[in-house]
Coordinates of C-alpha atoms in Angstrom, one line a residue:
M1 CA 0.0 0.0 0.0
A2 CA 1.5 3.4 -1.0
E3 CA 2.5 5.6 1.8
E4 CA 0.3 8.7 2.3
V5 CA 2.0 12.0 1.8
S6 CA 0.8 15.5 2.9
A7 CA -0.3 18.1 0.4
T8 CA 3.0 20.0 1.1
E9 CA 5.2 17.0 0.2
A10 CA 3.2 16.4 -2.9
A11 CA 3.7 20.0 -3.9
R12 CA 7.4 19.7 -3.5
A13 CA 7.5 16.5 -5.6
I14 CA 5.5 18.1 -8.4
A15 CA 7.7 21.2 -8.3
A16 CA 10.9 19.1 -8.5
E17 CA 9.6 17.2 -11.5
A18 CA 8.9 20.4 -13.3
G19 CA 12.3 21.9 -12.6
I20 CA 10.9 24.5 -10.3
E21 CA 12.5 25.8 -7.2
H22 CA 10.2 25.5 -4.2
D23 CA 11.0 28.6 -2.1
M24 CA 9.6 28.2 1.4
G25 CA 10.2 31.9 2.2
A26 CA 8.5 33.3 -0.9
V27 CA 5.0 34.8 -0.7
G28 CA 5.2 35.1 3.1
G29 CA 6.1 31.5 3.6
A30 CA 3.0 30.3 1.7
G31 CA 5.0 27.4 0.1
M32 CA 4.2 28.6 -3.4
P33 CA 6.9 27.6 -5.9
V34 CA 8.7 30.0 -8.2
T35 CA 10.7 29.2 -11.4
T36 CA 14.5 29.4 -11.2
G37 CA 15.7 32.8 -12.0
R38 CA 12.2 34.4 -11.5
S39 CA 11.9 37.1 -8.9
P40 CA 9.5 35.9 -6.2
K41 CA 6.7 38.1 -5.0
P42 CA 7.5 40.3 -1.9
A43 CA 7.2 38.5 1.4
G44 CA 3.7 38.8 2.9
T45 CA 1.8 39.2 -0.3
L46 CA -1.2 37.0 -1.2
E47 CA -3.4 37.0 -4.2
E48 CA -7.1 38.0 -3.8
P49 CA -9.3 34.9 -3.9
E50 CA -12.0 34.2 -6.3
Y51 CA -15.4 34.7 -4.5
M52 CA -18.7 33.0 -5.1
L53 CA -22.0 32.7 -3.2
N54 CA -23.4 29.3 -4.0
T55 CA -27.1 28.2 -4.1
V56 CA -27.2 27.2 -0.4
G57 CA -25.8 30.5 0.8
E58 CA -22.2 29.5 1.4
H59 CA -19.5 32.1 0.8
M60 CA -16.7 30.4 -1.1
F61 CA -13.2 31.8 -1.4
T62 CA -10.8 30.0 -3.8
W63 CA -7.1 30.3 -4.5
K64 CA -5.5 28.4 -7.5
D65 CA -1.8 27.8 -7.7
E66 CA -0.9 27.9 -11.4
F67 CA 2.5 26.1 -10.7
T68 CA 1.5 23.2 -8.6
K69 CA -2.2 23.1 -9.8
E70 CA -3.2 23.1 -6.1
T71 CA -6.6 24.6 -5.2
I72 CA -7.5 25.9 -1.7
R73 CA -11.0 26.8 -0.9
I74 CA -12.4 28.2 2.3
K75 CA -16.2 28.0 2.7
V76 CA -18.0 30.2 5.2
S77 CA -21.7 29.5 6.0
H78 CA -24.4 30.6 8.3
P79 CA -22.9 34.0 9.5
A80 CA -25.0 35.3 12.4
R81 CA -24.6 37.9 15.0
S82 CA -25.4 37.1 18.7
G83 CA -24.9 39.9 21.1
R84 CA -21.3 41.1 20.5
D85 CA -20.3 37.8 18.8
F86 CA -20.3 37.2 15.1
W87 CA -20.3 33.4 14.5
C88 CA -20.0 31.4 11.3
I89 CA -19.2 27.9 10.2
V90 CA -15.9 27.4 8.3
T91 CA -14.7 24.5 6.1
V92 CA -11.4 24.3 4.4
V93 CA -10.8 22.1 1.3
I94 CA -7.6 21.3 -0.6
K95 CA -7.5 19.8 -4.1
Q96 CA -4.2 18.7 -5.7
K97 CA -3.6 17.9 -9.3
D98 CA -5.2 14.7 -10.5
R99 CA -6.5 14.0 -7.0
Q100 CA -9.9 14.4 -5.3
A101 CA -10.6 17.3 -3.1
V102 CA -10.0 16.7 0.6
S103 CA -11.6 18.6 3.5
I104 CA -8.9 19.2 6.1
F105 CA -11.1 21.4 8.4
T106 CA -14.8 20.6 8.4
K107 CA -17.7 22.7 9.7
K108 CA -16.0 24.3 12.7
Q109 CA -17.3 27.3 14.5
W110 CA -15.5 30.6 14.0
N111 CA -16.1 33.7 16.1
L112 CA -15.1 36.6 13.8
T113 CA -15.0 39.1 16.7
S114 CA -12.7 37.0 18.8
V115 CA -9.0 38.0 18.7
S116 CA -7.9 34.4 19.1
G117 CA -10.6 32.9 16.8
G118 CA -8.7 33.1 13.5
T119 CA -5.4 32.5 15.1
S120 CA -6.5 29.2 16.6
I121 CA -8.0 28.0 13.3
A122 CA -4.7 29.0 11.5
T123 CA -2.8 27.0 14.1
A124 CA -4.9 23.9 13.6
L125 CA -4.6 24.2 9.8
N126 CA -0.8 24.6 10.0
K127 CA -0.6 21.4 11.9
R128 CA -2.4 19.6 9.1
E129 CA -1.1 21.4 6.0
P130 CA 1.8 23.8 6.9
E131 CA 3.3 26.6 4.8
R132 CA 0.0 27.8 3.2
N133 CA -0.1 31.3 4.8
W134 CA -3.4 30.4 6.6
D135 CA -3.2 33.6 8.7
G136 CA -3.3 35.7 5.5
R137 CA -6.1 33.7 3.9
L138 CA -8.3 33.8 6.9
A139 CA -7.6 37.5 7.3
L140 CA -8.9 38.2 3.8
V141 CA -12.0 36.0 4.4
E142 CA -12.7 37.7 7.8
Q143 CA -12.4 41.2 6.2
Y144 CA -14.8 40.3 3.4
I145 CA -17.4 38.8 5.8
H146 CA -17.3 41.8 8.1
D147 CA -17.6 44.2 5.2
R148 CA -20.3 42.5 3.2
V149 CA -22.5 40.4 5.4
E150 CA -25.4 42.1 7.2
T151 CA -27.7 40.7 9.8
G152 CA -31.1 39.8 8.2
D153 CA -31.9 40.6 4.6
D154 CA -30.3 43.4 2.6
L155 CA -31.4 47.0 3.4
L156 CA -34.3 48.0 1.2
E157 CA -36.0 51.3 0.5
L158 CA -39.7 50.5 0.3
S159 CA -40.6 52.9 -2.6
T160 CA -38.3 50.8 -4.9
V161 CA -40.7 47.9 -4.6
Q162 CA -42.7 47.9 -7.9
D163 CA -46.4 46.8 -7.8
P164 CA -46.2 45.0 -4.4
P165 CA -48.7 42.1 -4.5
P166 CA -51.4 41.4 -1.8
T167 CA -51.0 38.6 0.6
S168 CA -50.2 35.3 -1.2
Y169 CA -50.7 31.7 -0.2
V170 CA -49.1 28.4 -1.0
V171 CA -52.3 26.7 -0.1
Y172 CA -55.3 29.1 0.1
P173 CA -56.8 29.8 2.6
F174 CA -54.7 27.7 5.0
L175 CA -51.0 28.5 4.4
E176 CA -49.8 32.0 3.9
Q177 CA -46.6 32.2 1.7
N178 CA -43.3 32.8 3.5
A179 CA -45.0 33.1 6.9
N180 CA -45.1 31.2 10.1
N181 CA -48.5 29.4 9.9
M182 CA -49.9 27.2 12.7
V183 CA -52.7 24.7 13.2
G184 CA -53.8 23.6 16.7
A185 CA -56.0 20.7 17.8
D186 CA -56.3 18.0 20.4
G187 CA -54.4 14.8 20.0
G188 CA -55.9 12.3 17.4
S189 CA -57.7 15.1 15.6
T190 CA -56.2 14.4 12.1
K191 CA -54.1 17.6 12.1
S192 CA -51.1 15.6 10.9
I193 CA -53.1 14.2 8.0
A194 CA -54.3 17.7 7.1
A195 CA -50.7 19.0 7.1
L196 CA -49.7 16.2 4.8
A197 CA -52.7 16.9 2.5
W198 CA -51.5 20.5 2.2
C199 CA -48.0 19.3 1.4
I200 CA -49.4 17.1 -1.4
A201 CA -51.6 20.0 -2.7
Y202 CA -48.6 22.4 -2.8
S203 CA -46.0 20.0 -4.3
Y204 CA -48.3 18.0 -6.6
G205 CA -50.6 20.8 -7.5
I206 CA -53.8 18.8 -6.9
E207 CA -56.9 19.7 -4.8
T208 CA -56.6 17.4 -1.8
M209 CA -59.3 19.3 0.0
P210 CA -62.3 20.9 -2.0
G211 CA -62.2 24.7 -1.8
I212 CA -58.4 25.1 -1.6
E213 CA -56.2 26.9 -4.2
M214 CA -52.5 26.6 -5.0
P215 CA -50.2 28.8 -7.0
A216 CA -48.7 27.7 -10.3
E217 CA -45.2 27.2 -8.7
R218 CA -44.4 23.7 -7.7
R219 CA -41.6 23.0 -5.2
P220 CA -40.8 20.1 -2.8
S221 CA -42.1 20.0 0.8
L222 CA -40.3 18.8 3.9
Y223 CA -42.0 17.1 6.8
L224 CA -40.0 17.3 10.1
D225 CA -41.6 14.8 12.5
Y226 CA -41.0 14.3 16.2
E227 CA -44.0 12.0 16.8
G228 CA -44.6 9.5 14.0
T229 CA -42.7 7.3 11.6
S230 CA -41.8 7.4 7.9
N231 CA -44.1 4.3 7.4
T232 CA -47.0 6.1 8.9
H233 CA -46.7 9.2 6.8
A234 CA -45.9 7.2 3.6
F235 CA -49.1 5.2 4.2
R236 CA -51.1 8.5 4.7
R237 CA -49.6 10.0 1.6
R238 CA -50.7 7.0 -0.4
G239 CA -54.2 7.2 1.1
I240 CA -54.6 10.9 0.3
L241 CA -53.4 10.4 -3.3
T242 CA -55.7 7.4 -3.6
G243 CA -58.6 9.6 -2.5
V244 CA -57.9 12.1 -5.4
D245 CA -56.9 9.5 -8.0
G246 CA -53.3 10.9 -8.0
L247 CA -51.1 7.9 -7.4
K248 CA -49.5 8.3 -10.9
L249 CA -48.5 11.9 -10.3
Q250 CA -44.8 12.7 -9.5
A251 CA -43.5 15.2 -6.9
K252 CA -41.3 15.3 -3.9
I253 CA -42.2 15.3 -0.3
Y254 CA -39.2 14.8 1.9
Y255 CA -39.5 13.3 5.4
K256 CA -37.1 13.6 8.3
R257 CA -37.4 12.1 11.8
M258 CA -36.2 14.6 14.3
Y259 CA -34.9 14.2 17.9
S260 CA -33.2 17.5 18.8
P261 CA -34.8 20.9 19.1
I262 CA -35.2 22.9 15.9
A263 CA -32.9 25.7 17.1
D264 CA -30.1 23.2 17.5
A265 CA -30.5 21.8 14.0
A266 CA -31.3 25.1 12.2
T267 CA -28.2 25.4 10.2
E268 CA -28.2 21.8 9.1
L269 CA -31.9 22.1 8.1
Y270 CA -31.2 25.3 6.2
D271 CA -28.7 23.5 4.0
I272 CA -31.2 20.7 3.3
I273 CA -33.9 23.2 2.5
K274 CA -31.8 25.4 0.1
S275 CA -30.0 22.5 -1.6
R276 CA -33.3 20.8 -2.5
N277 CA -35.3 24.0 -3.3
I278 CA -37.9 23.2 -0.7
G279 CA -40.7 25.7 -0.4
L280 CA -42.9 24.4 2.5
V281 CA -41.7 22.9 5.8
V282 CA -44.0 21.3 8.4
I283 CA -42.9 20.9 12.0
D284 CA -44.8 18.2 13.9
S285 CA -45.0 19.1 16.7
G286 CA -44.2 22.5 18.3
S287 CA -43.7 21.1 21.9
R288 CA -41.1 18.6 20.9
A289 CA -39.5 21.1 18.5
V290 CA -38.6 23.3 21.5
G291 CA -37.5 20.4 23.7
G292 CA -40.7 20.5 25.7
G293 CA -40.3 24.1 27.0
T294 CA -43.5 25.4 25.7
N295 CA -44.0 27.8 28.6
E296 CA -40.5 29.3 28.3
E297 CA -39.9 32.3 26.1
S298 CA -36.2 31.6 26.1
V299 CA -36.7 28.5 23.9
V300 CA -39.9 29.6 22.0
I301 CA -38.4 32.8 20.6
P302 CA -35.2 31.0 19.2
Y303 CA -37.5 28.5 17.6
F304 CA -39.3 31.2 15.6
N305 CA -36.0 32.9 14.8
A306 CA -34.7 29.6 13.4
I307 CA -37.7 28.7 11.2
S308 CA -37.9 32.3 9.9
S309 CA -34.2 32.2 8.9
W310 CA -35.0 29.5 6.3
G311 CA -36.9 32.0 4.2
V312 CA -39.7 29.6 3.2
T313 CA -43.3 28.9 4.3
T314 CA -43.6 27.0 7.6
L315 CA -46.4 25.2 9.3
T316 CA -46.2 24.3 13.0
I317 CA -48.6 21.7 14.4
V318 CA -49.4 22.4 18.1
H319 CA -51.7 21.2 20.8
K320 CA -54.5 23.6 21.8
S321 CA -54.7 25.2 25.2
K322 CA -57.2 23.6 27.5
E323 CA -56.8 26.4 30.0
A324 CA -58.1 29.0 27.6
I325 CA -61.2 26.8 26.8
Q326 CA -61.9 26.5 30.5
K327 CA -61.9 30.3 30.7
G328 CA -64.5 30.6 28.0
G329 CA -62.4 31.8 25.1
N330 CA -60.9 30.4 21.9
S331 CA -58.2 27.9 22.9
G332 CA -55.1 28.9 20.9
P333 CA -51.8 27.1 21.2
S334 CA -50.8 25.6 24.5
G335 CA -47.9 27.3 26.3
V336 CA -46.4 30.8 26.7
K337 CA -48.2 33.7 24.9
Q338 CA -45.4 34.0 22.3
W339 CA -46.7 30.9 20.5
W340 CA -49.8 33.0 19.6
N341 CA -47.9 36.3 19.1
Q342 CA -45.3 35.0 16.7
T343 CA -47.5 33.0 14.4
R344 CA -48.9 35.1 11.5
N345 CA -51.8 32.8 10.6
Y346 CA -53.6 30.4 13.1
W347 CA -56.2 27.8 12.3
E348 CA -57.9 25.5 14.9
L349 CA -59.0 22.1 13.9
L350 CA -62.2 20.7 15.5
K351 CA -63.2 17.1 15.1
D352 CA -66.2 14.8 15.8
Q353 CA -66.3 11.1 15.1
T354 CA -68.6 8.3 16.2
P355 CA -66.6 5.2 17.3
G356 CA -66.6 2.5 14.7
Q357 CA -67.5 4.8 11.8
S358 CA -65.1 5.2 8.8
E359 CA -66.2 8.8 8.4
L360 CA -65.5 11.8 10.6
Y361 CA -66.4 15.4 10.6
V362 CA -63.8 18.3 11.0
A363 CA -64.0 22.0 10.8
F364 CA -61.0 24.5 10.5
R365 CA -61.7 27.7 12.4
H366 CA -59.6 30.7 11.4
D367 CA -58.7 32.4 14.7
K368 CA -55.9 34.7 13.6
S369 CA -54.5 36.4 10.5
N370 CA -52.0 39.3 10.7
N371 CA -51.9 40.1 6.9
D372 CA -55.4 39.3 5.7
A373 CA -59.1 39.1 6.8
R374 CA -60.0 35.9 8.7
H375 CA -61.6 33.3 6.5
D376 CA -64.9 31.6 7.2
S377 CA -64.6 28.2 8.8
M378 CA -63.9 25.3 6.3
N379 CA -66.0 22.2 7.1
Y380 CA -65.3 18.7 5.8
S381 CA -66.2 15.1 6.3
I382 CA -63.3 12.7 5.8
D383 CA -63.9 9.2 4.3
F384 CA -61.3 6.6 5.2
S385 CA -63.0 3.7 3.3
N386 CA -61.4 1.6 0.5
G387 CA -57.8 2.4 1.4
G388 CA -58.2 6.1 0.7
I389 CA -58.4 9.4 2.7
K390 CA -60.8 11.7 0.9
Y391 CA -62.1 15.1 2.1
H392 CA -65.6 16.2 1.2
L393 CA -66.6 19.8 1.6
D394 CA -69.7 20.2 3.8
T395 CA -71.9 23.3 3.5
E396 CA -73.8 22.2 6.6
V397 CA -72.1 21.3 9.8
K398 CA -73.7 18.1 10.8
S399 CA -71.9 17.7 14.1
Q400 CA -73.4 19.7 17.0
E401 CA -70.1 19.3 18.9
I402 CA -68.2 21.1 16.2
R403 CA -71.0 23.7 15.7
N404 CA -70.8 24.7 19.3
E405 CA -67.1 25.7 18.8
L406 CA -67.6 27.8 15.7
P407 CA -67.7 31.6 15.9
R408 CA -71.1 32.9 17.0
N409 CA -71.9 34.6 13.6
Q410 CA -71.4 31.3 11.8
Q411 CA -73.5 29.4 14.3
I412 CA -76.3 31.9 13.7
A413 CA -75.8 31.8 9.9
L414 CA -76.0 28.0 9.9
W415 CA -79.2 28.0 12.0
L416 CA -80.9 30.6 9.8
R417 CA -80.0 28.7 6.6
E418 CA -81.5 25.5 8.1
N419 CA -84.5 27.3 9.5
G420 CA -85.3 28.7 6.1
S421 CA -87.2 31.8 7.3
P422 CA -86.4 35.0 9.2
A423 CA -86.4 34.8 13.0
T424 CA -86.2 37.0 16.1
A425 CA -83.2 37.1 18.3
A426 CA -85.1 35.1 21.0
E427 CA -86.0 32.4 18.5
I428 CA -82.4 32.2 17.2
A429 CA -81.1 32.0 20.8
E430 CA -83.4 29.1 21.6
G431 CA -82.5 27.3 18.3
T432 CA -78.7 27.6 18.7
G433 CA -78.5 27.3 22.5
M434 CA -76.7 30.6 22.8
S435 CA -77.7 33.3 25.3
H436 CA -80.0 36.0 24.1
S437 CA -77.5 38.7 24.8
H438 CA -74.8 36.9 22.7
V439 CA -77.2 36.5 19.8
N440 CA -78.4 40.1 20.0
S441 CA -74.9 41.6 20.1
T442 CA -73.6 39.3 17.3
L443 CA -76.6 40.2 15.0
R444 CA -76.1 44.0 15.5
F445 CA -72.3 43.8 15.1
N446 CA -72.6 41.9 11.8
E447 CA -75.7 43.8 10.5
G448 CA -75.2 44.8 6.9
K449 CA -72.3 42.3 6.6
N450 CA -73.8 38.9 7.3
F451 CA -77.4 39.7 8.5
F452 CA -80.2 42.2 7.9
G453 CA -83.1 42.9 10.2
S454 CA -86.6 44.2 9.7
S455 CA -87.7 47.7 10.6
D456 CA -89.8 46.6 13.5
K457 CA -89.0 48.6 16.7
R458 CA -89.4 45.5 18.8
D459 CA -88.7 41.8 18.0
R460 CA -86.9 42.5 14.8
R461 CA -86.7 39.5 12.5
W462 CA -83.4 38.6 11.1
D463 CA -82.2 36.8 8.0
L464 CA -79.0 36.2 5.9
I465 CA -77.8 38.9 3.5
E466 CA -77.1 36.2 1.0
G467 CA -80.9 36.1 0.2
S468 CA -82.5 37.4 -3.0
Q469 CA -82.7 41.1 -3.9
E470 CA -86.5 40.9 -3.6
E471 CA -86.1 39.8 0.0
L472 CA -83.6 42.6 0.6
D473 CA -86.1 45.2 -0.7
E474 CA -88.7 44.0 1.8
W475 CA -86.3 44.4 4.8
E476 CA -84.7 47.6 6.1
T477 CA -80.9 47.2 6.0
Y478 CA -78.2 49.4 7.5

């Protein structure tokens, strides 16, 4: 077996064969050869590297030695400021003539604001491949990163944005594009199935739920899972595609089982997302993704910082808060208030199923939208028969359990539609089971938008605005 030699020894051998004197003192001790009789460059000089920013956001600095045909590349990724520190990940690769590239320093942390940071890296590199002027190379890289890299996106003057579009969605109305979306529900409520159905809709471009819309762009999705298995989700994917006759379609939905918190794996996941052009990432579930610290802002805020840094649409699956329900309000996500504050778009999933039945009823209630109006609830029945998972849009909410958790104006609208004729607030209260005061305040608040009332001074009769124009003419609207 041939004895392994260092890059330095190989460079000397190549230089000797070519009749080149290998001057160890030239170019600041960089070990770069010079031809006999040729005046070497002044000590301490170093050529500027070729610079390139690749598709995954790595800053690549490359030096090529025309004499030895050796190439040195320093890759810097994930530069980020934290307090007074400026951290990045550095990798150093050497490629010699007719040999494969070898990484001699792989994904090590470098604090660019530390006096000893670059020195310690240069010392380590000199032990592995000496006489390459590592101090000088690292100094050039450090200067460039400091001068060019800013925290966050590049500075932008808003008037330069031409024809800014309205709020856009990757799956309308559920997933807002490039935003932190969230769906909350109890355990066993089919929220993971819904998330996978949205991934399929986005990546395959097919309507997995009636009433949704997708943009023309098709990109892969990534499902980060803390709770299930790849077999479970592959089975569900097949069932959803079976339900829409889409088994022959081709698209990519990546799956990754997770164990450590998202903030700890953020840079690794960033590389995966960028290298595979992923446009939608699902995190299932939020509690495990922060290591269980759902009531601690110190772990919840870094979680949102991490997923926002990916620059893609995200969906976090969470468990809903039972404490809020007990207090009489909408539930929202369980844990510290920052879960609610940081998400831009929140849907709550309500479910009702009779044991032993292959069909269940679900409703998606839109509780929060920072950038658009809240959407009406989306109601479905899901059929699990014949090996498929098929969503059917329901205009009527058949489950009383689900109906009781819908917004009050929707409960009233459903009752009026089923009743088929105008009714007083007292009759609506009796029919819906809501209090008279809640019904009365809801009707008045939504008058002219959802409902219109008669001109009677007492016991006004109410109906839906979606009625015919002739009916509208007979009623006084405001």
